[in-house]
């Protein structure tokens, strides 16, 4: 049952990613990227990493993808105006990405995962446990992350402003 | 306890294969496409596949520290996307296009 569920969600993710890479219309491409983000959130929840699943839905499928769609519609690019790349360059891209996939899978072929221990703690991904970890051991990086976000906001406004 | 039985049933190799395929699709998109927004989305796809693998290793080990790292990666990715899209909007304002073959001024 769990295997069928995993294979279904993985298939949705890979199909969405393939459509995202090859769709001519950028609007449909971004919409299929949203599907990929949701299926990755589903995989997080299958792994019992519920906090990460919810954060994935809120941050990626919610905020970042809406930002992408907003920029896309603001720039009015929905027509297919992408200049054609030569077929040779396209073939070279597909070829080298395939080689990368083969070499990654080949590198993992000899990798033996030891059997999962029976008593693995499956509740590490719950919000309660992660929150305890985040606000005890990782409280300084957490605060620094807020400074980073603030710098990001200022930088985005500074770059986006017309004349400064 | 559903998560526990899922970890027992689905081997970790499945996650390695899935994440490798997603990462290589992201690389393929960066190499093949010319729209700057789509290329930024492909970078996001690669980032997400690596995040998923990190969370999978963390869950199979029963250690929460990896998931904290994934959370921080998401924070940095959000800031990166905001700045990157601002740069793309600026590029569009200057050239009325987001096709990256126009932006070859930095070519040596």
PDB file of C-alpha atoms in Angstrom:
ATOM      1  CA  UNK A   1       0.000   0.000   0.000  1.00  0.00           C
ATOM      2  CA  UNK A   2       2.689   2.478   1.009  1.00  0.00           C
ATOM      3  CA  UNK A   3       4.776   1.501  -1.994  1.00  0.00           C
ATOM      4  CA  UNK A   4       1.883   2.129  -4.387  1.00  0.00           C
ATOM      5  CA  UNK A   5       1.305   5.521  -2.742  1.00  0.00           C
ATOM      6  CA  UNK A   6       4.993   6.409  -3.063  1.00  0.00           C
ATOM      7  CA  UNK A   7       5.165   5.320  -6.705  1.00  0.00           C
ATOM      8  CA  UNK A   8       2.049   7.310  -7.566  1.00  0.00           C
ATOM      9  CA  UNK A   9       3.328  10.536  -5.963  1.00  0.00           C
ATOM     10  CA  UNK A  10       6.782  10.045  -7.502  1.00  0.00           C
ATOM     11  CA  UNK A  11       5.230   9.534 -10.926  1.00  0.00           C
ATOM     12  CA  UNK A  12       3.217  12.751 -10.551  1.00  0.00           C
ATOM     13  CA  UNK A  13       6.398  14.623  -9.557  1.00  0.00           C
ATOM     14  CA  UNK A  14       8.458  13.318 -12.487  1.00  0.00           C
ATOM     15  CA  UNK A  15       5.667  13.904 -15.015  1.00  0.00           C
ATOM     16  CA  UNK A  16       5.211  17.464 -13.778  1.00  0.00           C
ATOM     17  CA  UNK A  17       8.947  18.103 -13.929  1.00  0.00           C
ATOM     18  CA  UNK A  18       9.198  16.758 -17.499  1.00  0.00           C
ATOM     19  CA  UNK A  19       6.293  18.928 -18.583  1.00  0.00           C
ATOM     20  CA  UNK A  20       7.850  21.906 -16.790  1.00  0.00           C
ATOM     21  CA  UNK A  21      11.114  21.544 -18.686  1.00  0.00           C
ATOM     22  CA  UNK A  22       9.577  21.016 -22.115  1.00  0.00           C
ATOM     23  CA  UNK A  23       6.417  23.171 -22.124  1.00  0.00           C
ATOM     24  CA  UNK A  24       6.553  25.973 -24.704  1.00  0.00           C
ATOM     25  CA  UNK A  25       4.215  28.273 -22.793  1.00  0.00           C
ATOM     26  CA  UNK A  26       5.950  29.596 -19.629  1.00  0.00           C
ATOM     27  CA  UNK A  27       2.615  30.007 -17.820  1.00  0.00           C
ATOM     28  CA  UNK A  28       1.785  26.287 -18.121  1.00  0.00           C
ATOM     29  CA  UNK A  29       5.364  25.453 -17.149  1.00  0.00           C
ATOM     30  CA  UNK A  30       5.106  27.363 -13.872  1.00  0.00           C
ATOM     31  CA  UNK A  31       1.681  25.825 -13.171  1.00  0.00           C
ATOM     32  CA  UNK A  32       3.138  22.344 -13.560  1.00  0.00           C
ATOM     33  CA  UNK A  33       5.997  23.339 -11.252  1.00  0.00           C
ATOM     34  CA  UNK A  34       3.328  24.005  -8.616  1.00  0.00           C
ATOM     35  CA  UNK A  35       2.144  20.395  -9.079  1.00  0.00           C
ATOM     36  CA  UNK A  36       5.726  19.207  -8.529  1.00  0.00           C
ATOM     37  CA  UNK A  37       5.985  21.265  -5.332  1.00  0.00           C
ATOM     38  CA  UNK A  38       2.739  19.794  -3.998  1.00  0.00           C
ATOM     39  CA  UNK A  39       3.857  16.235  -4.717  1.00  0.00           C
ATOM     40  CA  UNK A  40       7.157  16.883  -2.938  1.00  0.00           C
ATOM     41  CA  UNK A  41       5.111  18.137   0.026  1.00  0.00           C
ATOM     42  CA  UNK A  42       3.172  14.856  -0.163  1.00  0.00           C
ATOM     43  CA  UNK A  43       6.427  12.904  -0.026  1.00  0.00           C
ATOM     44  CA  UNK A  44       7.479  14.865   3.070  1.00  0.00           C
ATOM     45  CA  UNK A  45       4.203  13.914   4.733  1.00  0.00           C
ATOM     46  CA  UNK A  46       4.682  10.266   3.714  1.00  0.00           C
ATOM     47  CA  UNK A  47       8.086  10.420   5.442  1.00  0.00           C
ATOM     48  CA  UNK A  48       6.248  11.652   8.560  1.00  0.00           C
ATOM     49  CA  UNK A  49       8.096  14.986   8.262  1.00  0.00           C
ATOM     50  CA  UNK A  50       4.867  16.886   8.715  1.00  0.00           C
ATOM     51  CA  UNK A  51       6.421  20.220   9.614  1.00  0.00           C
ATOM     52  CA  UNK A  52       8.473  20.263   6.424  1.00  0.00           C
ATOM     53  CA  UNK A  53       5.414  19.245   4.396  1.00  0.00           C
ATOM     54  CA  UNK A  54       3.394  22.190   5.660  1.00  0.00           C
ATOM     55  CA  UNK A  55       6.317  24.590   5.237  1.00  0.00           C
ATOM     56  CA  UNK A  56       6.777  23.320   1.680  1.00  0.00           C
ATOM     57  CA  UNK A  57       3.139  24.032   0.865  1.00  0.00           C
ATOM     58  CA  UNK A  58       3.164  27.486   2.479  1.00  0.00           C
ATOM     59  CA  UNK A  59       6.574  28.709   1.275  1.00  0.00           C
ATOM     60  CA  UNK A  60       7.024  26.987  -2.096  1.00  0.00           C
ATOM     61  CA  UNK A  61       3.575  26.221  -3.461  1.00  0.00           C
ATOM     62  CA  UNK A  62       2.157  29.321  -1.796  1.00  0.00           C
ATOM     63  CA  UNK A  63       4.628  32.177  -1.766  1.00  0.00           C
ATOM     64  CA  UNK A  64       7.408  31.450  -4.249  1.00  0.00           C
ATOM     65  CA  UNK A  65       5.217  30.082  -7.034  1.00  0.00           C
ATOM     66  CA  UNK A  66       2.769  32.975  -6.693  1.00  0.00           C
ATOM     67  CA  UNK A  67       5.761  35.313  -7.021  1.00  0.00           C
ATOM     68  CA  UNK A  68       6.803  33.495 -10.204  1.00  0.00           C
ATOM     69  CA  UNK A  69       3.285  33.713 -11.655  1.00  0.00           C
ATOM     70  CA  UNK A  70       3.008  37.363 -10.681  1.00  0.00           C
ATOM     71  CA  UNK A  71       6.262  38.294 -12.426  1.00  0.00           C
ATOM     72  CA  UNK A  72       5.305  36.212 -15.451  1.00  0.00           C
ATOM     73  CA  UNK A  73       1.948  37.940 -15.818  1.00  0.00           C
ATOM     74  CA  UNK A  74       3.392  41.379 -15.082  1.00  0.00           C
ATOM     75  CA  UNK A  75       5.987  40.968 -17.830  1.00  0.00           C
ATOM     76  CA  UNK A  76       3.296  39.742 -20.248  1.00  0.00           C
ATOM     77  CA  UNK A  77       5.279  36.836 -21.649  1.00  0.00           C
ATOM     78  CA  UNK A  78       2.470  34.347 -22.034  1.00  0.00           C
ATOM     79  CA  UNK A  79       2.955  34.256 -25.773  1.00  0.00           C
ATOM     80  CA  UNK A  80       5.550  31.809 -26.995  1.00  0.00           C
ATOM     81  CA  UNK A  81       8.358  34.171 -27.873  1.00  0.00           C
ATOM     82  CA  UNK A  82      11.302  32.036 -26.881  1.00  0.00           C
ATOM     83  CA  UNK A  83      13.926  32.094 -29.577  1.00  0.00           C
ATOM     84  CA  UNK A  84      14.734  28.699 -30.988  1.00  0.00           C
ATOM     85  CA  UNK A  85      17.975  27.112 -29.919  1.00  0.00           C
ATOM     86  CA  UNK A  86      19.853  25.125 -32.518  1.00  0.00           C
ATOM     87  CA  UNK A  87      19.049  21.438 -32.488  1.00  0.00           C
ATOM     88  CA  UNK A  88      22.681  20.582 -31.911  1.00  0.00           C
ATOM     89  CA  UNK A  89      22.792  22.601 -28.676  1.00  0.00           C
ATOM     90  CA  UNK A  90      19.522  21.024 -27.541  1.00  0.00           C
ATOM     91  CA  UNK A  91      20.853  17.551 -28.205  1.00  0.00           C
ATOM     92  CA  UNK A  92      24.058  18.383 -26.346  1.00  0.00           C
ATOM     93  CA  UNK A  93      22.009  19.529 -23.335  1.00  0.00           C
ATOM     94  CA  UNK A  94      19.930  16.351 -23.259  1.00  0.00           C
ATOM     95  CA  UNK A  95      23.033  14.226 -23.745  1.00  0.00           C
ATOM     96  CA  UNK A  96      25.010  15.811 -20.913  1.00  0.00           C
ATOM     97  CA  UNK A  97      22.041  15.737 -18.510  1.00  0.00           C
ATOM     98  CA  UNK A  98      21.598  12.038 -19.291  1.00  0.00           C
ATOM     99  CA  UNK A  99      25.289  11.435 -18.657  1.00  0.00           C
ATOM    100  CA  UNK A 100      24.981  13.217 -15.310  1.00  0.00           C
ATOM    101  CA  UNK A 101      22.010  11.009 -14.355  1.00  0.00           C
ATOM    102  CA  UNK A 102      23.888   7.853 -15.324  1.00  0.00           C
ATOM    103  CA  UNK A 103      26.977   8.862 -13.364  1.00  0.00           C
ATOM    104  CA  UNK A 104      24.959   9.776 -10.234  1.00  0.00           C
ATOM    105  CA  UNK A 105      23.047   6.482 -10.327  1.00  0.00           C
ATOM    106  CA  UNK A 106      26.294   4.613 -11.008  1.00  0.00           C
ATOM    107  CA  UNK A 107      27.933   6.261  -8.022  1.00  0.00           C
ATOM    108  CA  UNK A 108      25.045   5.122  -5.809  1.00  0.00           C
ATOM    109  CA  UNK A 109      25.022   1.551  -7.168  1.00  0.00           C
ATOM    110  CA  UNK A 110      27.573   0.259  -4.733  1.00  0.00           C
ATOM    111  CA  UNK A 111      25.945   2.141  -1.881  1.00  0.00           C
ATOM    112  CA  UNK A 112      24.462  -0.369   0.558  1.00  0.00           C
ATOM    113  CA  UNK A 113      21.864   0.954   2.951  1.00  0.00           C
ATOM    114  CA  UNK A 114      21.860  -1.014   6.124  1.00  0.00           C
ATOM    115  CA  UNK A 115      18.442  -2.255   7.165  1.00  0.00           C
ATOM    116  CA  UNK A 116      16.417   0.382   8.950  1.00  0.00           C
ATOM    117  CA  UNK A 117      16.494  -0.216  12.685  1.00  0.00           C
ATOM    118  CA  UNK A 118      13.228  -1.457  14.130  1.00  0.00           C
ATOM    119  CA  UNK A 119      13.145   1.216  16.791  1.00  0.00           C
ATOM    120  CA  UNK A 120      13.767   4.247  14.569  1.00  0.00           C
ATOM    121  CA  UNK A 121      12.050   7.231  16.141  1.00  0.00           C
ATOM    122  CA  UNK A 122       9.382   8.181  13.589  1.00  0.00           C
ATOM    123  CA  UNK A 123       8.260  11.297  15.468  1.00  0.00           C
ATOM    124  CA  UNK A 124      11.330  13.466  14.783  1.00  0.00           C
ATOM    125  CA  UNK A 125       9.517  15.342  12.004  1.00  0.00           C
ATOM    126  CA  UNK A 126       6.582  16.454  14.119  1.00  0.00           C
ATOM    127  CA  UNK A 127       6.290  20.157  14.793  1.00  0.00           C
ATOM    128  CA  UNK A 128       6.652  19.638  18.540  1.00  0.00           C
ATOM    129  CA  UNK A 129      10.026  17.911  18.336  1.00  0.00           C
ATOM    130  CA  UNK A 130      11.439  20.111  15.576  1.00  0.00           C
ATOM    131  CA  UNK A 131      10.328  23.235  17.422  1.00  0.00           C
ATOM    132  CA  UNK A 132      12.047  22.074  20.566  1.00  0.00           C
ATOM    133  CA  UNK A 133      15.241  21.475  18.568  1.00  0.00           C
ATOM    134  CA  UNK A 134      14.926  24.776  16.678  1.00  0.00           C
ATOM    135  CA  UNK A 135      14.521  26.950  19.753  1.00  0.00           C
ATOM    136  CA  UNK A 136      17.104  25.196  21.916  1.00  0.00           C
ATOM    137  CA  UNK A 137      20.116  24.314  19.800  1.00  0.00           C
ATOM    138  CA  UNK A 138      19.467  26.385  16.674  1.00  0.00           C
ATOM    139  CA  UNK A 139      18.132  29.607  18.121  1.00  0.00           C
ATOM    140  CA  UNK A 140      21.079  31.733  16.887  1.00  0.00           C
ATOM    141  CA  UNK A 141      20.858  30.537  13.237  1.00  0.00           C
ATOM    142  CA  UNK A 142      17.107  31.078  13.440  1.00  0.00           C
ATOM    143  CA  UNK A 143      17.580  34.731  14.374  1.00  0.00           C
ATOM    144  CA  UNK A 144      20.295  35.170  11.736  1.00  0.00           C
ATOM    145  CA  UNK A 145      17.852  33.796   9.146  1.00  0.00           C
ATOM    146  CA  UNK A 146      15.471  36.632   9.956  1.00  0.00           C
ATOM    147  CA  UNK A 147      18.271  39.143   9.289  1.00  0.00           C
ATOM    148  CA  UNK A 148      18.969  37.376   5.982  1.00  0.00           C
ATOM    149  CA  UNK A 149      15.290  37.628   4.987  1.00  0.00           C
ATOM    150  CA  UNK A 150      15.328  41.326   5.872  1.00  0.00           C
ATOM    151  CA  UNK A 151      18.433  41.867   3.732  1.00  0.00           C
ATOM    152  CA  UNK A 152      16.656  40.019   0.925  1.00  0.00           C
ATOM    153  CA  UNK A 153      13.643  42.321   1.140  1.00  0.00           C
ATOM    154  CA  UNK A 154      15.829  45.431   1.080  1.00  0.00           C
ATOM    155  CA  UNK A 155      17.866  44.077  -1.824  1.00  0.00           C
ATOM    156  CA  UNK A 156      14.790  43.186  -3.868  1.00  0.00           C
ATOM    157  CA  UNK A 157      13.276  46.660  -3.362  1.00  0.00           C
ATOM    158  CA  UNK A 158      16.601  48.342  -4.163  1.00  0.00           C
ATOM    159  CA  UNK A 159      17.052  46.357  -7.389  1.00  0.00           C
ATOM    160  CA  UNK A 160      13.443  46.684  -8.451  1.00  0.00           C
ATOM    161  CA  UNK A 161      13.160  50.437  -7.949  1.00  0.00           C
ATOM    162  CA  UNK A 162      13.222  52.423 -11.153  1.00  0.00           C
ATOM    163  CA  UNK A 163      15.639  55.212 -10.284  1.00  0.00           C
ATOM    164  CA  UNK A 164      17.504  55.307  -7.033  1.00  0.00           C
TER     165      UNK A 164
ATOM    166  CA  UNK B   1       3.019   4.890  13.464  1.00  0.00           C
ATOM    167  CA  UNK B   2       2.207   5.160   9.734  1.00  0.00           C
ATOM    168  CA  UNK B   3       5.504   6.876   9.055  1.00  0.00           C
ATOM    169  CA  UNK B   4       7.393   4.064  10.681  1.00  0.00           C
ATOM    170  CA  UNK B   5       5.769   1.375   8.531  1.00  0.00           C
ATOM    171  CA  UNK B   6       6.368   3.537   5.438  1.00  0.00           C
ATOM    172  CA  UNK B   7      10.062   3.663   6.257  1.00  0.00           C
ATOM    173  CA  UNK B   8      10.096  -0.110   6.759  1.00  0.00           C
ATOM    174  CA  UNK B   9       8.336  -0.822   3.464  1.00  0.00           C
ATOM    175  CA  UNK B  10       9.852   1.712   1.033  1.00  0.00           C
ATOM    176  CA  UNK B  11      13.635   1.355   0.671  1.00  0.00           C
ATOM    177  CA  UNK B  12      15.849   4.436   0.748  1.00  0.00           C
ATOM    178  CA  UNK B  13      17.106   3.632  -2.765  1.00  0.00           C
ATOM    179  CA  UNK B  14      13.742   4.718  -4.191  1.00  0.00           C
ATOM    180  CA  UNK B  15      14.277   8.190  -2.804  1.00  0.00           C
ATOM    181  CA  UNK B  16      17.813   8.321  -4.177  1.00  0.00           C
ATOM    182  CA  UNK B  17      16.572   7.402  -7.666  1.00  0.00           C
ATOM    183  CA  UNK B  18      13.641   9.844  -7.558  1.00  0.00           C
ATOM    184  CA  UNK B  19      15.808  12.735  -6.362  1.00  0.00           C
ATOM    185  CA  UNK B  20      18.505  11.995  -8.935  1.00  0.00           C
ATOM    186  CA  UNK B  21      15.929  12.054 -11.732  1.00  0.00           C
ATOM    187  CA  UNK B  22      14.422  15.332 -10.496  1.00  0.00           C
ATOM    188  CA  UNK B  23      17.887  16.914 -10.136  1.00  0.00           C
ATOM    189  CA  UNK B  24      18.900  15.890 -13.648  1.00  0.00           C
ATOM    190  CA  UNK B  25      15.637  17.262 -15.059  1.00  0.00           C
ATOM    191  CA  UNK B  26      16.541  20.572 -13.411  1.00  0.00           C
ATOM    192  CA  UNK B  27      20.011  20.487 -14.983  1.00  0.00           C
ATOM    193  CA  UNK B  28      18.443  19.651 -18.346  1.00  0.00           C
ATOM    194  CA  UNK B  29      16.133  22.641 -18.059  1.00  0.00           C
ATOM    195  CA  UNK B  30      19.008  25.008 -17.274  1.00  0.00           C
ATOM    196  CA  UNK B  31      20.945  23.701 -20.283  1.00  0.00           C
ATOM    197  CA  UNK B  32      18.095  23.642 -22.806  1.00  0.00           C
ATOM    198  CA  UNK B  33      15.761  26.531 -22.037  1.00  0.00           C
ATOM    199  CA  UNK B  34      16.350  30.199 -22.851  1.00  0.00           C
ATOM    200  CA  UNK B  35      13.664  31.908 -20.788  1.00  0.00           C
ATOM    201  CA  UNK B  36      15.314  33.370 -17.681  1.00  0.00           C
ATOM    202  CA  UNK B  37      12.250  32.789 -15.483  1.00  0.00           C
ATOM    203  CA  UNK B  38      12.101  29.114 -16.445  1.00  0.00           C
ATOM    204  CA  UNK B  39      15.815  28.766 -15.707  1.00  0.00           C
ATOM    205  CA  UNK B  40      15.258  30.205 -12.217  1.00  0.00           C
ATOM    206  CA  UNK B  41      12.435  27.674 -11.772  1.00  0.00           C
ATOM    207  CA  UNK B  42      14.776  24.851 -12.803  1.00  0.00           C
ATOM    208  CA  UNK B  43      17.226  25.951 -10.116  1.00  0.00           C
ATOM    209  CA  UNK B  44      14.335  25.760  -7.645  1.00  0.00           C
ATOM    210  CA  UNK B  45      13.578  22.235  -8.870  1.00  0.00           C
ATOM    211  CA  UNK B  46      17.172  21.127  -8.226  1.00  0.00           C
ATOM    212  CA  UNK B  47      17.088  22.727  -4.769  1.00  0.00           C
ATOM    213  CA  UNK B  48      13.862  20.898  -3.940  1.00  0.00           C
ATOM    214  CA  UNK B  49      15.159  17.506  -5.009  1.00  0.00           C
ATOM    215  CA  UNK B  50      18.214  17.903  -2.781  1.00  0.00           C
ATOM    216  CA  UNK B  51      15.975  19.031   0.098  1.00  0.00           C
ATOM    217  CA  UNK B  52      13.805  15.955  -0.313  1.00  0.00           C
ATOM    218  CA  UNK B  53      16.813  13.616  -0.230  1.00  0.00           C
ATOM    219  CA  UNK B  54      18.170  15.338   2.889  1.00  0.00           C
ATOM    220  CA  UNK B  55      14.793  14.976   4.645  1.00  0.00           C
ATOM    221  CA  UNK B  56      14.602  11.321   3.581  1.00  0.00           C
ATOM    222  CA  UNK B  57      18.038  10.549   5.043  1.00  0.00           C
ATOM    223  CA  UNK B  58      17.061  12.401   8.210  1.00  0.00           C
ATOM    224  CA  UNK B  59      13.834  10.408   8.583  1.00  0.00           C
ATOM    225  CA  UNK B  60      15.482   7.053   7.917  1.00  0.00           C
ATOM    226  CA  UNK B  61      18.134   7.839  10.513  1.00  0.00           C
ATOM    227  CA  UNK B  62      15.603   9.098  13.053  1.00  0.00           C
ATOM    228  CA  UNK B  63      17.579  12.320  13.547  1.00  0.00           C
ATOM    229  CA  UNK B  64      15.880  15.717  13.494  1.00  0.00           C
ATOM    230  CA  UNK B  65      18.944  17.841  12.725  1.00  0.00           C
ATOM    231  CA  UNK B  66      18.731  17.170   8.976  1.00  0.00           C
ATOM    232  CA  UNK B  67      15.174  18.479   8.842  1.00  0.00           C
ATOM    233  CA  UNK B  68      16.273  21.686  10.593  1.00  0.00           C
ATOM    234  CA  UNK B  69      18.887  22.080   7.843  1.00  0.00           C
ATOM    235  CA  UNK B  70      16.170  21.630   5.198  1.00  0.00           C
ATOM    236  CA  UNK B  71      14.146  24.341   6.925  1.00  0.00           C
ATOM    237  CA  UNK B  72      17.082  26.773   6.765  1.00  0.00           C
ATOM    238  CA  UNK B  73      17.676  25.921   3.099  1.00  0.00           C
ATOM    239  CA  UNK B  74      14.036  26.849   2.413  1.00  0.00           C
ATOM    240  CA  UNK B  75      14.527  30.210   4.182  1.00  0.00           C
ATOM    241  CA  UNK B  76      17.583  31.005   2.047  1.00  0.00           C
ATOM    242  CA  UNK B  77      15.777  29.860  -1.123  1.00  0.00           C
ATOM    243  CA  UNK B  78      12.893  32.244  -0.424  1.00  0.00           C
ATOM    244  CA  UNK B  79      15.293  35.198  -0.159  1.00  0.00           C
ATOM    245  CA  UNK B  80      17.145  34.042  -3.276  1.00  0.00           C
ATOM    246  CA  UNK B  81      13.971  33.854  -5.359  1.00  0.00           C
ATOM    247  CA  UNK B  82      12.876  37.340  -4.279  1.00  0.00           C
ATOM    248  CA  UNK B  83      16.196  38.882  -5.331  1.00  0.00           C
ATOM    249  CA  UNK B  84      16.449  36.790  -8.513  1.00  0.00           C
ATOM    250  CA  UNK B  85      12.983  37.758  -9.729  1.00  0.00           C
ATOM    251  CA  UNK B  86      13.745  41.424  -8.994  1.00  0.00           C
ATOM    252  CA  UNK B  87      16.858  41.109 -11.181  1.00  0.00           C
ATOM    253  CA  UNK B  88      14.795  39.496 -13.968  1.00  0.00           C
ATOM    254  CA  UNK B  89      12.185  42.275 -13.767  1.00  0.00           C
ATOM    255  CA  UNK B  90      15.011  44.823 -14.035  1.00  0.00           C
ATOM    256  CA  UNK B  91      16.456  43.002 -17.059  1.00  0.00           C
ATOM    257  CA  UNK B  92      13.035  43.046 -18.706  1.00  0.00           C
ATOM    258  CA  UNK B  93      12.679  46.769 -18.052  1.00  0.00           C
ATOM    259  CA  UNK B  94      15.983  47.472 -19.795  1.00  0.00           C
ATOM    260  CA  UNK B  95      15.670  45.168 -22.793  1.00  0.00           C
ATOM    261  CA  UNK B  96      11.937  44.245 -23.069  1.00  0.00           C
ATOM    262  CA  UNK B  97      12.879  40.580 -23.111  1.00  0.00           C
ATOM    263  CA  UNK B  98      13.890  37.791 -20.739  1.00  0.00           C
ATOM    264  CA  UNK B  99      15.653  35.731 -23.391  1.00  0.00           C
ATOM    265  CA  UNK B 100      19.103  34.978 -22.032  1.00  0.00           C
ATOM    266  CA  UNK B 101      20.775  34.918 -25.448  1.00  0.00           C
ATOM    267  CA  UNK B 102      20.543  38.738 -25.460  1.00  0.00           C
ATOM    268  CA  UNK B 103      22.442  39.060 -22.208  1.00  0.00           C
ATOM    269  CA  UNK B 104      25.927  38.324 -23.475  1.00  0.00           C
ATOM    270  CA  UNK B 105      27.551  41.602 -22.465  1.00  0.00           C
ATOM    271  CA  UNK B 106      29.722  39.870 -19.876  1.00  0.00           C
ATOM    272  CA  UNK B 107      31.157  37.504 -22.462  1.00  0.00           C
ATOM    273  CA  UNK B 108      34.938  37.582 -22.442  1.00  0.00           C
TER     274      UNK B 108
END
